[in-house]
Amino acid sequence: MLRPLCIIQILLLAFLANESATSNTHVHRYMLSGFKAQHNPRTQMDYKRRRTVNKDEQIASAPNNDTAQYGPSKEPVLTLTKSDKKVPLHELMVRIYQQNKYMCMGTLISEMLVITTTTCFEDDLHDVVTMKMHDDEPLEGKKVPFNQTYLKGADPMLVVIQLTESPKNSKVTGDTVKLCDSELEVYEPIEVPLWIRSRHSIHSQTTYTIPVQACRLRMRDPDAVVATDTMICVKNMKYTRKCQMAIGNPLVHDERICGINVAGHNCPAFTGVDLYIRVYDALAFSIMGMEIIKDSRIEDTIL
């Protein structure tokens, strides 16, 4: 009786081995008994999970600019408006605190203005904000409506902080940092820097924008509660085990600030995308709009 059972088991194992070889399926040696973990959990993560990609996910498959280099990049530099000087980004970054608690990052865009986002703060009860420059110089400021400044925001989540005093070693004395003067196109190459607090330095990725629908899909936000139409969706496949609090870090394009991170990176879990609110120079934005109208020769169309 035992001999037929042994023969059946041998045949079954031979069949499974043949199926594994032809279908490229990974077969555990414990398949005929109760399940037992074959690998260390970290090793198991190395196995690639295959899944079908639907049409919506293919929206963000690749940029239309094949010549751009994507991946880790050098620290971005920003151009000043009047002097046309170039300033390394880290010299403009500030750490924002409320009641001695670190909240997020901000960027100095003029001698007296810092920009960040509402998601930086736990509540709207306190307008006074304390900050530290890259060299630990303390700063103090107060939130002001962005429509009282030269900024144009496409999103109410933009926060502007007016400093009480100019930083001692400010690189933008009597000047401003260039901001975007028009909306970014889909698949536009960009830089997404991240301030690393423990190292006092910036890690940057060169990537590209993708349709906001792709962010909604990956974030499981079909009703656009988080990823609204006014936001910039960015592809960022950098894997992290934990949420990176990238809130307040700028989005850089062509040595200009075009957006502010509002949701961190991989928060609460890996998504492969980041969300930014848009920010513009109001005067430059208006001038660019007038030039677009002029170039379109709209009067000819009316006639």
PDB file of C-alpha atoms in Angstrom:
ATOM      1  CA  MET A   1       0.000   0.000   0.000  1.00  0.00           C
ATOM      2  CA  LEU A   2       2.840   2.372   0.813  1.00  0.00           C
ATOM      3  CA  ARG A   3       4.564   1.761  -2.519  1.00  0.00           C
ATOM      4  CA  PRO A   4       1.675   3.128  -4.690  1.00  0.00           C
ATOM      5  CA  LEU A   5       1.472   6.202  -2.442  1.00  0.00           C
ATOM      6  CA  CYS A   6       5.206   6.839  -2.878  1.00  0.00           C
ATOM      7  CA  ILE A   7       4.891   6.475  -6.642  1.00  0.00           C
ATOM      8  CA  ILE A   8       1.948   8.943  -6.682  1.00  0.00           C
ATOM      9  CA  GLN A   9       3.917  11.477  -4.616  1.00  0.00           C
ATOM     10  CA  ILE A  10       6.963  11.142  -6.915  1.00  0.00           C
ATOM     11  CA  LEU A  11       4.788  11.664 -10.007  1.00  0.00           C
ATOM     12  CA  LEU A  12       3.098  14.673  -8.405  1.00  0.00           C
ATOM     13  CA  LEU A  13       6.441  16.257  -7.553  1.00  0.00           C
ATOM     14  CA  ALA A  14       7.694  15.626 -11.085  1.00  0.00           C
ATOM     15  CA  PHE A  15       4.570  17.279 -12.493  1.00  0.00           C
ATOM     16  CA  LEU A  16       4.982  20.342 -10.249  1.00  0.00           C
ATOM     17  CA  ALA A  17       8.662  20.629 -11.156  1.00  0.00           C
ATOM     18  CA  ASN A  18       7.802  20.525 -14.850  1.00  0.00           C
ATOM     19  CA  GLU A  19       5.107  23.173 -14.388  1.00  0.00           C
ATOM     20  CA  SER A  20       7.575  25.364 -12.493  1.00  0.00           C
ATOM     21  CA  ALA A  21      10.159  25.135 -15.265  1.00  0.00           C
ATOM     22  CA  THR A  22       7.722  25.971 -18.049  1.00  0.00           C
ATOM     23  CA  SER A  23       5.707  28.707 -16.351  1.00  0.00           C
ATOM     24  CA  ASN A  24       8.599  30.324 -14.425  1.00  0.00           C
ATOM     25  CA  THR A  25       6.586  29.906 -11.202  1.00  0.00           C
ATOM     26  CA  HIS A  26       8.452  29.892  -7.889  1.00  0.00           C
ATOM     27  CA  VAL A  27       7.511  26.640  -6.062  1.00  0.00           C
ATOM     28  CA  HIS A  28       8.112  26.301  -2.331  1.00  0.00           C
ATOM     29  CA  ARG A  29       9.489  23.000  -1.128  1.00  0.00           C
ATOM     30  CA  TYR A  30       6.712  22.917   1.463  1.00  0.00           C
ATOM     31  CA  MET A  31       3.836  22.975  -1.007  1.00  0.00           C
ATOM     32  CA  LEU A  32       2.649  19.491  -0.007  1.00  0.00           C
ATOM     33  CA  SER A  33       2.471  20.357   3.696  1.00  0.00           C
ATOM     34  CA  GLY A  34       1.441  23.347   5.797  1.00  0.00           C
ATOM     35  CA  PHE A  35       2.868  26.735   4.706  1.00  0.00           C
ATOM     36  CA  LYS A  36       6.269  27.668   6.104  1.00  0.00           C
ATOM     37  CA  ALA A  37       8.193  30.834   5.345  1.00  0.00           C
ATOM     38  CA  GLN A  38      11.076  29.936   3.079  1.00  0.00           C
ATOM     39  CA  HIS A  39      12.924  33.251   3.196  1.00  0.00           C
ATOM     40  CA  ASN A  40      13.854  36.042   5.503  1.00  0.00           C
ATOM     41  CA  PRO A  41      11.137  38.753   5.073  1.00  0.00           C
ATOM     42  CA  ARG A  42      13.694  41.233   3.683  1.00  0.00           C
ATOM     43  CA  THR A  43      14.840  38.662   1.123  1.00  0.00           C
ATOM     44  CA  GLN A  44      11.240  37.974   0.143  1.00  0.00           C
ATOM     45  CA  MET A  45      10.788  41.686  -0.707  1.00  0.00           C
ATOM     46  CA  ASP A  46      13.302  41.238  -3.515  1.00  0.00           C
ATOM     47  CA  TYR A  47      10.849  39.156  -5.522  1.00  0.00           C
ATOM     48  CA  LYS A  48       9.106  41.267  -8.142  1.00  0.00           C
ATOM     49  CA  ARG A  49       5.346  41.163  -8.122  1.00  0.00           C
ATOM     50  CA  ARG A  50       3.871  41.050 -11.563  1.00  0.00           C
ATOM     51  CA  ARG A  51       0.596  42.816 -12.191  1.00  0.00           C
ATOM     52  CA  THR A  52      -1.336  44.069 -15.131  1.00  0.00           C
ATOM     53  CA  VAL A  53      -1.166  47.801 -15.856  1.00  0.00           C
ATOM     54  CA  ASN A  54      -4.440  49.396 -16.853  1.00  0.00           C
ATOM     55  CA  LYS A  55      -4.869  52.216 -19.311  1.00  0.00           C
ATOM     56  CA  ASP A  56      -5.002  54.955 -16.658  1.00  0.00           C
ATOM     57  CA  GLU A  57      -1.655  53.902 -15.188  1.00  0.00           C
ATOM     58  CA  GLN A  58      -0.044  54.022 -18.610  1.00  0.00           C
ATOM     59  CA  ILE A  59      -0.667  57.794 -18.614  1.00  0.00           C
ATOM     60  CA  ALA A  60       2.472  58.191 -16.518  1.00  0.00           C
ATOM     61  CA  SER A  61       4.601  55.609 -18.278  1.00  0.00           C
ATOM     62  CA  ALA A  62       7.301  57.885 -19.731  1.00  0.00           C
ATOM     63  CA  PRO A  63       8.084  61.487 -20.598  1.00  0.00           C
ATOM     64  CA  ASN A  64       8.134  62.743 -24.159  1.00  0.00           C
ATOM     65  CA  ASN A  65      11.664  64.098 -23.721  1.00  0.00           C
ATOM     66  CA  ASP A  66      14.020  61.166 -24.261  1.00  0.00           C
ATOM     67  CA  THR A  67      17.177  63.307 -24.010  1.00  0.00           C
ATOM     68  CA  ALA A  68      16.672  64.290 -20.347  1.00  0.00           C
ATOM     69  CA  GLN A  69      18.594  62.424 -17.639  1.00  0.00           C
ATOM     70  CA  TYR A  70      16.437  61.265 -14.735  1.00  0.00           C
ATOM     71  CA  GLY A  71      17.430  60.069 -11.263  1.00  0.00           C
ATOM     72  CA  PRO A  72      19.665  61.489  -8.501  1.00  0.00           C
ATOM     73  CA  SER A  73      20.983  64.942  -9.356  1.00  0.00           C
ATOM     74  CA  LYS A  74      23.160  67.709  -7.999  1.00  0.00           C
ATOM     75  CA  GLU A  75      21.750  70.332  -5.666  1.00  0.00           C
ATOM     76  CA  PRO A  76      19.556  72.756  -7.657  1.00  0.00           C
ATOM     77  CA  VAL A  77      20.524  76.408  -8.040  1.00  0.00           C
ATOM     78  CA  LEU A  78      18.031  79.262  -8.274  1.00  0.00           C
ATOM     79  CA  THR A  79      18.355  82.453 -10.319  1.00  0.00           C
ATOM     80  CA  LEU A  80      17.661  85.872  -8.814  1.00  0.00           C
ATOM     81  CA  THR A  81      15.330  88.237 -10.671  1.00  0.00           C
ATOM     82  CA  LYS A  82      17.243  91.534 -10.728  1.00  0.00           C
ATOM     83  CA  SER A  83      20.910  90.575 -10.515  1.00  0.00           C
ATOM     84  CA  ASP A  84      20.533  87.276 -12.421  1.00  0.00           C
ATOM     85  CA  LYS A  85      22.887  85.734  -9.855  1.00  0.00           C
ATOM     86  CA  LYS A  86      22.656  82.023  -9.104  1.00  0.00           C
ATOM     87  CA  VAL A  87      22.241  80.818  -5.507  1.00  0.00           C
ATOM     88  CA  PRO A  88      22.560  77.218  -4.232  1.00  0.00           C
ATOM     89  CA  LEU A  89      19.182  76.094  -2.921  1.00  0.00           C
ATOM     90  CA  HIS A  90      20.415  75.154   0.570  1.00  0.00           C
ATOM     91  CA  GLU A  91      21.271  78.809   1.268  1.00  0.00           C
ATOM     92  CA  LEU A  92      17.578  79.680   0.834  1.00  0.00           C
ATOM     93  CA  MET A  93      16.014  76.820   2.802  1.00  0.00           C
ATOM     94  CA  VAL A  94      14.618  77.431   6.283  1.00  0.00           C
ATOM     95  CA  ARG A  95      13.402  75.032   8.969  1.00  0.00           C
ATOM     96  CA  ILE A  96      10.035  76.081  10.374  1.00  0.00           C
ATOM     97  CA  TYR A  97       9.057  75.650  14.040  1.00  0.00           C
ATOM     98  CA  GLN A  98       5.979  76.344  16.130  1.00  0.00           C
ATOM     99  CA  GLN A  99       6.240  76.335  19.910  1.00  0.00           C
ATOM    100  CA  ASN A 100       9.775  74.914  19.600  1.00  0.00           C
ATOM    101  CA  LYS A 101       8.520  71.955  17.553  1.00  0.00           C
ATOM    102  CA  TYR A 102       9.898  71.304  14.065  1.00  0.00           C
ATOM    103  CA  MET A 103       7.078  71.425  11.530  1.00  0.00           C
ATOM    104  CA  CYS A 104       8.389  71.476   7.950  1.00  0.00           C
ATOM    105  CA  MET A 105      10.580  73.352   5.462  1.00  0.00           C
ATOM    106  CA  GLY A 106      10.200  76.722   3.783  1.00  0.00           C
ATOM    107  CA  THR A 107      12.074  78.662   1.106  1.00  0.00           C
ATOM    108  CA  LEU A 108      13.310  82.243   1.260  1.00  0.00           C
ATOM    109  CA  ILE A 109      12.145  83.906  -1.974  1.00  0.00           C
ATOM    110  CA  SER A 110      12.994  87.522  -1.144  1.00  0.00           C
ATOM    111  CA  GLU A 111      14.760  89.497   1.541  1.00  0.00           C
ATOM    112  CA  MET A 112      11.650  89.370   3.752  1.00  0.00           C
ATOM    113  CA  LEU A 113       9.397  86.546   2.474  1.00  0.00           C
ATOM    114  CA  VAL A 114       9.340  82.773   3.053  1.00  0.00           C
ATOM    115  CA  ILE A 115       6.881  80.410   1.354  1.00  0.00           C
ATOM    116  CA  THR A 116       5.531  77.058   2.546  1.00  0.00           C
ATOM    117  CA  THR A 117       2.123  75.316   2.733  1.00  0.00           C
ATOM    118  CA  THR A 118      -0.819  74.957   5.128  1.00  0.00           C
ATOM    119  CA  THR A 119      -0.112  71.236   5.624  1.00  0.00           C
ATOM    120  CA  CYS A 120       3.033  72.331   7.459  1.00  0.00           C
ATOM    121  CA  PHE A 121       0.989  73.454  10.449  1.00  0.00           C
ATOM    122  CA  GLU A 122      -1.202  71.510  12.865  1.00  0.00           C
ATOM    123  CA  ASP A 123      -3.715  74.361  13.165  1.00  0.00           C
ATOM    124  CA  ASP A 124      -4.340  77.981  12.145  1.00  0.00           C
ATOM    125  CA  LEU A 125      -4.376  79.346  15.687  1.00  0.00           C
ATOM    126  CA  HIS A 126      -0.857  80.734  15.612  1.00  0.00           C
ATOM    127  CA  ASP A 127       0.352  83.251  13.034  1.00  0.00           C
ATOM    128  CA  VAL A 128       3.782  83.811  14.581  1.00  0.00           C
ATOM    129  CA  VAL A 129       6.401  81.444  13.206  1.00  0.00           C
ATOM    130  CA  THR A 130      10.014  80.828  14.213  1.00  0.00           C
ATOM    131  CA  MET A 131      12.593  79.537  11.732  1.00  0.00           C
ATOM    132  CA  LYS A 132      16.259  78.660  11.323  1.00  0.00           C
ATOM    133  CA  MET A 133      18.444  79.235   8.285  1.00  0.00           C
ATOM    134  CA  HIS A 134      20.857  76.610   6.930  1.00  0.00           C
ATOM    135  CA  ASP A 135      23.564  78.077   9.206  1.00  0.00           C
ATOM    136  CA  ASP A 136      21.184  77.927  12.214  1.00  0.00           C
ATOM    137  CA  GLU A 137      20.574  81.692  12.261  1.00  0.00           C
ATOM    138  CA  PRO A 138      17.217  82.153  14.060  1.00  0.00           C
ATOM    139  CA  LEU A 139      14.425  84.038  12.279  1.00  0.00           C
ATOM    140  CA  GLU A 140      10.956  85.151  13.263  1.00  0.00           C
ATOM    141  CA  GLY A 141       7.998  86.007  11.091  1.00  0.00           C
ATOM    142  CA  LYS A 142       4.240  86.174  10.742  1.00  0.00           C
ATOM    143  CA  LYS A 143       1.850  84.636   8.229  1.00  0.00           C
ATOM    144  CA  VAL A 144       0.388  87.125   5.747  1.00  0.00           C
ATOM    145  CA  PRO A 145      -2.167  86.680   2.919  1.00  0.00           C
ATOM    146  CA  PHE A 146      -0.298  85.884  -0.293  1.00  0.00           C
ATOM    147  CA  ASN A 147      -2.525  88.296  -2.254  1.00  0.00           C
ATOM    148  CA  GLN A 148      -0.884  91.121  -0.300  1.00  0.00           C
ATOM    149  CA  THR A 149       2.462  90.186  -1.865  1.00  0.00           C
ATOM    150  CA  TYR A 150       3.790  89.928  -5.404  1.00  0.00           C
ATOM    151  CA  LEU A 151       2.876  86.216  -5.451  1.00  0.00           C
ATOM    152  CA  LYS A 152       0.113  84.557  -7.402  1.00  0.00           C
ATOM    153  CA  GLY A 153      -1.087  81.255  -5.961  1.00  0.00           C
ATOM    154  CA  ALA A 154      -3.277  78.802  -7.808  1.00  0.00           C
ATOM    155  CA  ASP A 155      -4.054  77.073  -4.519  1.00  0.00           C
ATOM    156  CA  PRO A 156      -5.259  78.430  -1.143  1.00  0.00           C
ATOM    157  CA  MET A 157      -2.827  76.062   0.571  1.00  0.00           C
ATOM    158  CA  LEU A 158       0.040  78.453  -0.171  1.00  0.00           C
ATOM    159  CA  VAL A 159       1.400  80.128   2.995  1.00  0.00           C
ATOM    160  CA  VAL A 160       3.551  83.258   2.957  1.00  0.00           C
ATOM    161  CA  ILE A 161       5.570  84.289   6.024  1.00  0.00           C
ATOM    162  CA  GLN A 162       6.852  87.844   6.347  1.00  0.00           C
ATOM    163  CA  LEU A 163      10.056  88.144   8.373  1.00  0.00           C
ATOM    164  CA  THR A 164      10.468  90.730  11.098  1.00  0.00           C
ATOM    165  CA  GLU A 165      14.125  91.225  10.131  1.00  0.00           C
ATOM    166  CA  SER A 166      16.217  90.358   7.108  1.00  0.00           C
ATOM    167  CA  PRO A 167      18.664  87.436   7.577  1.00  0.00           C
ATOM    168  CA  LYS A 168      22.219  88.618   8.285  1.00  0.00           C
ATOM    169  CA  ASN A 169      23.802  86.621   5.477  1.00  0.00           C
ATOM    170  CA  SER A 170      20.899  86.796   3.039  1.00  0.00           C
ATOM    171  CA  LYS A 171      21.719  86.084  -0.607  1.00  0.00           C
ATOM    172  CA  VAL A 172      18.589  87.891  -1.784  1.00  0.00           C
ATOM    173  CA  THR A 173      19.061  91.327  -0.220  1.00  0.00           C
ATOM    174  CA  GLY A 174      17.290  93.816  -2.496  1.00  0.00           C
ATOM    175  CA  ASP A 175      16.362  91.001  -4.869  1.00  0.00           C
ATOM    176  CA  THR A 176      13.903  88.117  -5.347  1.00  0.00           C
ATOM    177  CA  VAL A 177      14.124  84.481  -6.426  1.00  0.00           C
ATOM    178  CA  LYS A 178      12.681  83.758  -9.852  1.00  0.00           C
ATOM    179  CA  LEU A 179       9.344  81.945  -9.785  1.00  0.00           C
ATOM    180  CA  CYS A 180       7.474  80.299 -12.621  1.00  0.00           C
ATOM    181  CA  ASP A 181       5.657  82.676 -14.967  1.00  0.00           C
ATOM    182  CA  SER A 182       3.446  80.004 -16.550  1.00  0.00           C
ATOM    183  CA  GLU A 183       1.999  76.573 -15.822  1.00  0.00           C
ATOM    184  CA  LEU A 184       4.226  73.542 -16.281  1.00  0.00           C
ATOM    185  CA  GLU A 185       3.387  71.222 -19.157  1.00  0.00           C
ATOM    186  CA  VAL A 186       2.823  67.516 -18.565  1.00  0.00           C
ATOM    187  CA  TYR A 187       6.107  65.552 -18.743  1.00  0.00           C
ATOM    188  CA  GLU A 188       8.099  68.750 -18.120  1.00  0.00           C
ATOM    189  CA  PRO A 189      11.540  67.893 -16.645  1.00  0.00           C
ATOM    190  CA  ILE A 190      11.895  69.152 -13.076  1.00  0.00           C
ATOM    191  CA  GLU A 191      14.015  68.828  -9.921  1.00  0.00           C
ATOM    192  CA  VAL A 192      12.538  67.704  -6.600  1.00  0.00           C
ATOM    193  CA  PRO A 193      14.972  68.524  -3.767  1.00  0.00           C
ATOM    194  CA  LEU A 194      14.650  67.199  -0.227  1.00  0.00           C
ATOM    195  CA  TRP A 195      16.326  68.780   2.795  1.00  0.00           C
ATOM    196  CA  ILE A 196      17.939  66.064   4.967  1.00  0.00           C
ATOM    197  CA  ARG A 197      17.851  67.424   8.515  1.00  0.00           C
ATOM    198  CA  SER A 198      20.317  64.923   9.958  1.00  0.00           C
ATOM    199  CA  ARG A 199      22.930  65.862   7.351  1.00  0.00           C
ATOM    200  CA  HIS A 200      22.139  69.539   6.871  1.00  0.00           C
ATOM    201  CA  SER A 201      22.206  68.962   3.130  1.00  0.00           C
ATOM    202  CA  ILE A 202      19.959  68.513   0.104  1.00  0.00           C
ATOM    203  CA  HIS A 203      19.246  65.331  -1.815  1.00  0.00           C
ATOM    204  CA  SER A 204      17.704  65.983  -5.218  1.00  0.00           C
ATOM    205  CA  GLN A 205      15.992  63.933  -7.924  1.00  0.00           C
ATOM    206  CA  THR A 206      15.525  64.876 -11.570  1.00  0.00           C
ATOM    207  CA  THR A 207      12.132  63.669 -12.744  1.00  0.00           C
ATOM    208  CA  TYR A 208       9.075  64.951 -14.626  1.00  0.00           C
ATOM    209  CA  THR A 209       5.469  66.019 -14.161  1.00  0.00           C
ATOM    210  CA  ILE A 210       2.613  63.654 -14.995  1.00  0.00           C
ATOM    211  CA  PRO A 211      -1.174  64.136 -15.293  1.00  0.00           C
ATOM    212  CA  VAL A 212      -2.897  64.759 -11.968  1.00  0.00           C
ATOM    213  CA  GLN A 213      -5.164  61.791 -12.750  1.00  0.00           C
ATOM    214  CA  ALA A 214      -2.131  59.549 -12.241  1.00  0.00           C
ATOM    215  CA  CYS A 215      -1.702  60.886  -8.685  1.00  0.00           C
ATOM    216  CA  ARG A 216      -5.371  60.225  -7.964  1.00  0.00           C
ATOM    217  CA  LEU A 217      -5.019  56.681  -9.226  1.00  0.00           C
ATOM    218  CA  ARG A 218      -1.905  55.880  -7.207  1.00  0.00           C
ATOM    219  CA  MET A 219      -3.193  57.638  -4.088  1.00  0.00           C
ATOM    220  CA  ARG A 220      -6.621  55.995  -4.389  1.00  0.00           C
ATOM    221  CA  ASP A 221      -8.255  59.395  -4.547  1.00  0.00           C
ATOM    222  CA  PRO A 222     -10.917  59.022  -7.299  1.00  0.00           C
ATOM    223  CA  ASP A 223     -12.990  61.926  -5.960  1.00  0.00           C
ATOM    224  CA  ALA A 224     -10.043  64.368  -6.072  1.00  0.00           C
ATOM    225  CA  VAL A 225     -10.254  65.094  -2.359  1.00  0.00           C
ATOM    226  CA  VAL A 226      -6.450  65.303  -2.042  1.00  0.00           C
ATOM    227  CA  ALA A 227      -5.124  65.669  -5.601  1.00  0.00           C
ATOM    228  CA  THR A 228      -7.079  68.659  -6.881  1.00  0.00           C
ATOM    229  CA  ASP A 229      -6.979  70.113 -10.387  1.00  0.00           C
ATOM    230  CA  THR A 230      -4.798  73.023  -9.256  1.00  0.00           C
ATOM    231  CA  MET A 231      -1.950  70.770  -8.117  1.00  0.00           C
ATOM    232  CA  ILE A 232       1.163  69.464  -9.857  1.00  0.00           C
ATOM    233  CA  CYS A 233       1.607  65.693  -9.938  1.00  0.00           C
ATOM    234  CA  VAL A 234       5.211  64.488 -10.052  1.00  0.00           C
ATOM    235  CA  LYS A 235       6.622  61.024 -10.686  1.00  0.00           C
ATOM    236  CA  ASN A 236       9.033  60.068  -7.897  1.00  0.00           C
ATOM    237  CA  MET A 237       9.885  56.355  -7.755  1.00  0.00           C
ATOM    238  CA  LYS A 238      12.469  56.710  -4.981  1.00  0.00           C
ATOM    239  CA  TYR A 239      11.633  53.926  -2.514  1.00  0.00           C
ATOM    240  CA  THR A 240      11.631  54.648   1.221  1.00  0.00           C
ATOM    241  CA  ARG A 241      10.504  52.382   4.034  1.00  0.00           C
ATOM    242  CA  LYS A 242       9.078  55.298   5.961  1.00  0.00           C
ATOM    243  CA  CYS A 243       7.214  58.478   5.111  1.00  0.00           C
ATOM    244  CA  GLN A 244       9.627  61.297   4.295  1.00  0.00           C
ATOM    245  CA  MET A 245       8.371  64.630   5.624  1.00  0.00           C
ATOM    246  CA  ALA A 246       9.177  66.564   2.469  1.00  0.00           C
ATOM    247  CA  ILE A 247       6.381  69.082   3.107  1.00  0.00           C
ATOM    248  CA  GLY A 248       7.460  72.622   2.238  1.00  0.00           C
ATOM    249  CA  ASN A 249      10.320  71.597  -0.067  1.00  0.00           C
ATOM    250  CA  PRO A 250      10.205  73.419  -3.417  1.00  0.00           C
ATOM    251  CA  LEU A 251       9.771  72.092  -6.941  1.00  0.00           C
ATOM    252  CA  VAL A 252      12.415  73.562  -9.264  1.00  0.00           C
ATOM    253  CA  HIS A 253      12.243  74.007 -13.026  1.00  0.00           C
ATOM    254  CA  ASP A 254      14.716  75.986 -15.135  1.00  0.00           C
ATOM    255  CA  GLU A 255      16.304  77.448 -11.964  1.00  0.00           C
ATOM    256  CA  ARG A 256      12.904  78.766 -10.805  1.00  0.00           C
ATOM    257  CA  ILE A 257      10.550  77.739  -8.021  1.00  0.00           C
ATOM    258  CA  CYS A 258       7.289  76.443  -9.460  1.00  0.00           C
ATOM    259  CA  GLY A 259       5.674  74.560  -6.584  1.00  0.00           C
ATOM    260  CA  ILE A 260       5.663  73.515  -2.937  1.00  0.00           C
ATOM    261  CA  ASN A 261       5.374  69.928  -1.651  1.00  0.00           C
ATOM    262  CA  VAL A 262       2.135  69.463   0.295  1.00  0.00           C
ATOM    263  CA  ALA A 263       1.997  65.746   1.154  1.00  0.00           C
ATOM    264  CA  GLY A 264       5.550  64.566   1.796  1.00  0.00           C
ATOM    265  CA  HIS A 265       7.078  61.604  -0.024  1.00  0.00           C
ATOM    266  CA  ASN A 266       5.618  58.104   0.325  1.00  0.00           C
ATOM    267  CA  CYS A 267       3.204  59.222   3.025  1.00  0.00           C
ATOM    268  CA  PRO A 268       1.768  57.127   4.529  1.00  0.00           C
ATOM    269  CA  ALA A 269       3.076  54.428   2.128  1.00  0.00           C
ATOM    270  CA  PHE A 270       4.911  54.122  -1.188  1.00  0.00           C
ATOM    271  CA  THR A 271       2.979  55.616  -4.114  1.00  0.00           C
ATOM    272  CA  GLY A 272       5.663  56.627  -6.617  1.00  0.00           C
ATOM    273  CA  VAL A 273       4.201  60.131  -6.942  1.00  0.00           C
ATOM    274  CA  ASP A 274       4.421  63.475  -5.107  1.00  0.00           C
ATOM    275  CA  LEU A 275       1.971  66.391  -4.932  1.00  0.00           C
ATOM    276  CA  TYR A 276       2.857  70.087  -5.195  1.00  0.00           C
ATOM    277  CA  ILE A 277       0.831  73.280  -5.143  1.00  0.00           C
ATOM    278  CA  ARG A 278       1.649  75.866  -7.797  1.00  0.00           C
ATOM    279  CA  VAL A 279       3.233  79.237  -7.105  1.00  0.00           C
ATOM    280  CA  TYR A 280       3.812  82.111  -9.531  1.00  0.00           C
ATOM    281  CA  ASP A 281       5.248  85.585  -9.688  1.00  0.00           C
ATOM    282  CA  ALA A 282       2.036  87.590 -10.224  1.00  0.00           C
ATOM    283  CA  LEU A 283       3.637  90.298 -12.403  1.00  0.00           C
ATOM    284  CA  ALA A 284       5.643  87.855 -14.520  1.00  0.00           C
ATOM    285  CA  PHE A 285       2.574  85.622 -14.834  1.00  0.00           C
ATOM    286  CA  SER A 286       0.464  88.556 -16.086  1.00  0.00           C
ATOM    287  CA  ILE A 287       3.137  89.676 -18.555  1.00  0.00           C
ATOM    288  CA  MET A 288       3.499  86.140 -19.891  1.00  0.00           C
ATOM    289  CA  GLY A 289      -0.281  85.883 -20.279  1.00  0.00           C
ATOM    290  CA  MET A 290      -0.382  89.128 -22.257  1.00  0.00           C
ATOM    291  CA  GLU A 291       2.432  87.909 -24.507  1.00  0.00           C
ATOM    292  CA  ILE A 292       0.549  84.666 -25.167  1.00  0.00           C
ATOM    293  CA  ILE A 293      -2.555  86.635 -26.152  1.00  0.00           C
ATOM    294  CA  LYS A 294      -0.464  88.907 -28.357  1.00  0.00           C
ATOM    295  CA  ASP A 295       1.267  85.998 -30.072  1.00  0.00           C
ATOM    296  CA  SER A 296      -2.056  84.260 -30.707  1.00  0.00           C
ATOM    297  CA  ARG A 297      -3.236  87.319 -32.685  1.00  0.00           C
ATOM    298  CA  ILE A 298      -6.690  87.013 -31.166  1.00  0.00           C
ATOM    299  CA  GLU A 299      -7.802  90.216 -32.953  1.00  0.00           C
ATOM    300  CA  ASP A 300      -7.385  88.440 -36.286  1.00  0.00           C
ATOM    301  CA  THR A 301      -9.630  85.659 -35.061  1.00  0.00           C
ATOM    302  CA  ILE A 302     -12.316  88.157 -33.999  1.00  0.00           C
ATOM    303  CA  LEU A 303     -12.181  89.959 -37.347  1.00  0.00           C
TER     304      LEU A 303
END
